[in-house]
Steps between C-alpha positions, in 0.01 A plus 500: 500500500797346323593139549737483802742300293512751244558775757771293659670451176487869418637582861778249450600656176473857651726407803764362273491809276543726800799294617323446831744227596745459783788616287290785356403630842870495611604689188218742556572591866861408544694274729434698831123527450479131374676375807277712720192342328641165603487617855148628457609860515307699219632853539827474283280342217236765540752773472665325203170497306349824617345698207587215250228396240707205382281191488737310733498784746121526502456128553765495768323777691161337458576124529802471732486829705125508535468872400238661280558598139274692257270317249680662220838372628373144547337495149828599357687240695255222407392584149341165428340453845421853603360607832168348410659156434701513822188599693312207344778274623461619846843664512404866545215737575456828303350808656352605166525486121706813452873474419595701810289289730675285754555122476584311814637144521277223652780240493877485480627418144876464476754318289683181623797332340591130541774263390460157628403194291580641157552834328451823694141602505312819563168504669263752650332429827177640640461505879328731761650845585730482788533734801760699317230602240199534719655628823249282692483164670446196265155346444447146635467368150810683378680312224873544528729564198855366468702533821807367658334165588370455147848556361650266747265213415537574128878480527508182721247296279637207307430556133533149369240452223186315644154418372295667773560759768280607787530850645338521849399846599577662168410862587559709189628192324867575458616152605262338272619722206857380578394135508316519170850551331597144598167306530229387265226591740487723812231485766481796737277525818422768747232567771463857361247562221667836426845341479376248250342783290824695491700182416260431214566861371877450531477161316304659216703806482816289469350236278530209744245229562430431862244258671385722794304347788349648806565331843732466792840335467444164324126488520452589134711204378290218373549146633773331316659806358878498513764766416870489428543829676316683763583856593354711773544836659227427742346745761749390757524823715453402873206727602325545836154338485315796658239730362724797558747380223380531141518199276669548162423235256827508331702425810269351767353147451291530825674235691686542827878532514693315225240225466396590138848411366504187710156393346618575155821295529305213646254494207760535214575121443141452378545735204870441402584241233802274577803712465290816513641809688307747723654840588358750737580794726420466860519650851562287797488579864819478711446366863747446782638157509428425140718585201336637182590186310331278760181694458487485131611122516194434714279613230656234261436195719302243315515678160786292355615810312859609441559830655754778447428806712694829505438752769562856348390729781440508862286765688439569855126526604510890502666539167261239341199694636638833374564358161165365434297796662689730273445266212130566528544874465453582867693807616632565846226606743246354747373239251852398415560451876179299539612266222848481639371401848274221347798351317735493802221370727443224236862404492544510880194277556646224280860544614629620150854633528531585139392426135706339229447541123619284236476290183360144525574255217325172520493193270307177477767243451479290197664202675500353845762604755559736787367840413746788465502729796719815450462821704734785463498868604627759246438855605733661240427649165448223236534490119201450271363270372517247781272247326810358320671455832203292651462302178869413491504430880209252464666331200833468692325343799344236279817414316709490826248248633585262216878537536646190660865606486582872502857423397374412151371852427676764292398821646537855396495834685183709437610807282386745763708367783814674616729449798641744756810419706594667820869484604684599824788719396804284429292171487519329165182312563151662527335489840156531346372401160140602387322384196256764389205481257469813281127423417189324622496475871849636525610237763841509658672182605808483721734220398833358625810467287424143378142576400614822326758293313239253396260763380792670303577172318130438401532588128305204356815302410586325823257299716436593857675161586811597309520840662465367853760240422735773403425703808559191720854459347572872555384489857642170573171354611309190436271544199198360688544755781505792245201385320315428817572863599438672174220312328210614715617864449529450128144378503397824691685712240314330212173529675561879557593557138879569548591189308317371202428133396587403153 
């Protein structure tokens, strides 16, 4: 058998030569089929590649769509690797040695494109075949590929260069691959041996060095180890703890309710270096008489961590149950109904009215002071990447904490900010003025005439003090009163990214 490193090098060269890339697949199948693939609908792509022996088409049908191809077709598509090499790597199984014999995929192998901490990069990721390919329920040790949650975390991650990164619950390793682009060393952990095996394949295939460790949450971290960044797409799904409900390693940490995320957050101070950032995805239960932010804030007590939490989705108990039962590949029928009832019973027993989902950004402060507490709900479509927004927001918080007199600052309006003015017919002055961000979190801030005038004058030439003095003269008010009214709102606009510090 050939050296696995040599096989992977040959496979990498074959995939490049076949243009088995995100852009290459889009060119091959067209916009409609490509968009359908993003929705996990394979039929348009199957129709677009039917009968084609082009290497990209063969690899797409085998690696992404989970269909069989002939040995002769695969040998032609992978001239350096061949069917024998792909089988030796555990990617496929061949029915025989003849060119017309069928070859079936054992794993999902698809292209992935990224553009985060540096130049755009093209990777290939191996994961387990999904329900779309197998037509069956998932195995308990199923290793998920890149989905919506993975993309959300990758977009939200702060990409400031650091020495060491920890990826908790690495799965197929996609977050660790991203982190390796802006860190000297990346440690990745998982409770699933299969996930670590596939993460190792993905690291080797894409020529990335990872330190892979087996264990739950932070258990594999050695005493005294500290990291500048911790990322985690943990098994946060709230699952009934009954024997009737299967446990999937990629989404279920084996704890009741949302306690796994609470435990992870509580243990993060021990592994973050001063100034270090942790970012994770999470679900939290919603209970009557308690806001979602109060629940999450309870997890932060005693940690001393800065916290910025954005709630992105809210699901009622029925919708949440349906989503995750379907995610496991279960189709409607008696078994579906059995699982559905278990979920609803579990939520009812604990008084759960709904489930929130969002992005949690934490930081171990580098200096003493009251920790940041920022909770916001944003259910609208956002702009990628968001990591820059979180990095800028944390930096703005730090700088504002050191500002003694806001009036000395020369602020500028962020380049993506526009204003919208709504007039009553015949009225020369607008009734409503909205400041709108074109990117990032796409916030909208309603401002009055004075604040809109102040923002409009922030061109970096005049100080905030000079601008408010001018507004006081125009409005025939005392300067102190204008500043008392506007300065706190200016601080909020800086913290939200509408205005930028010099």
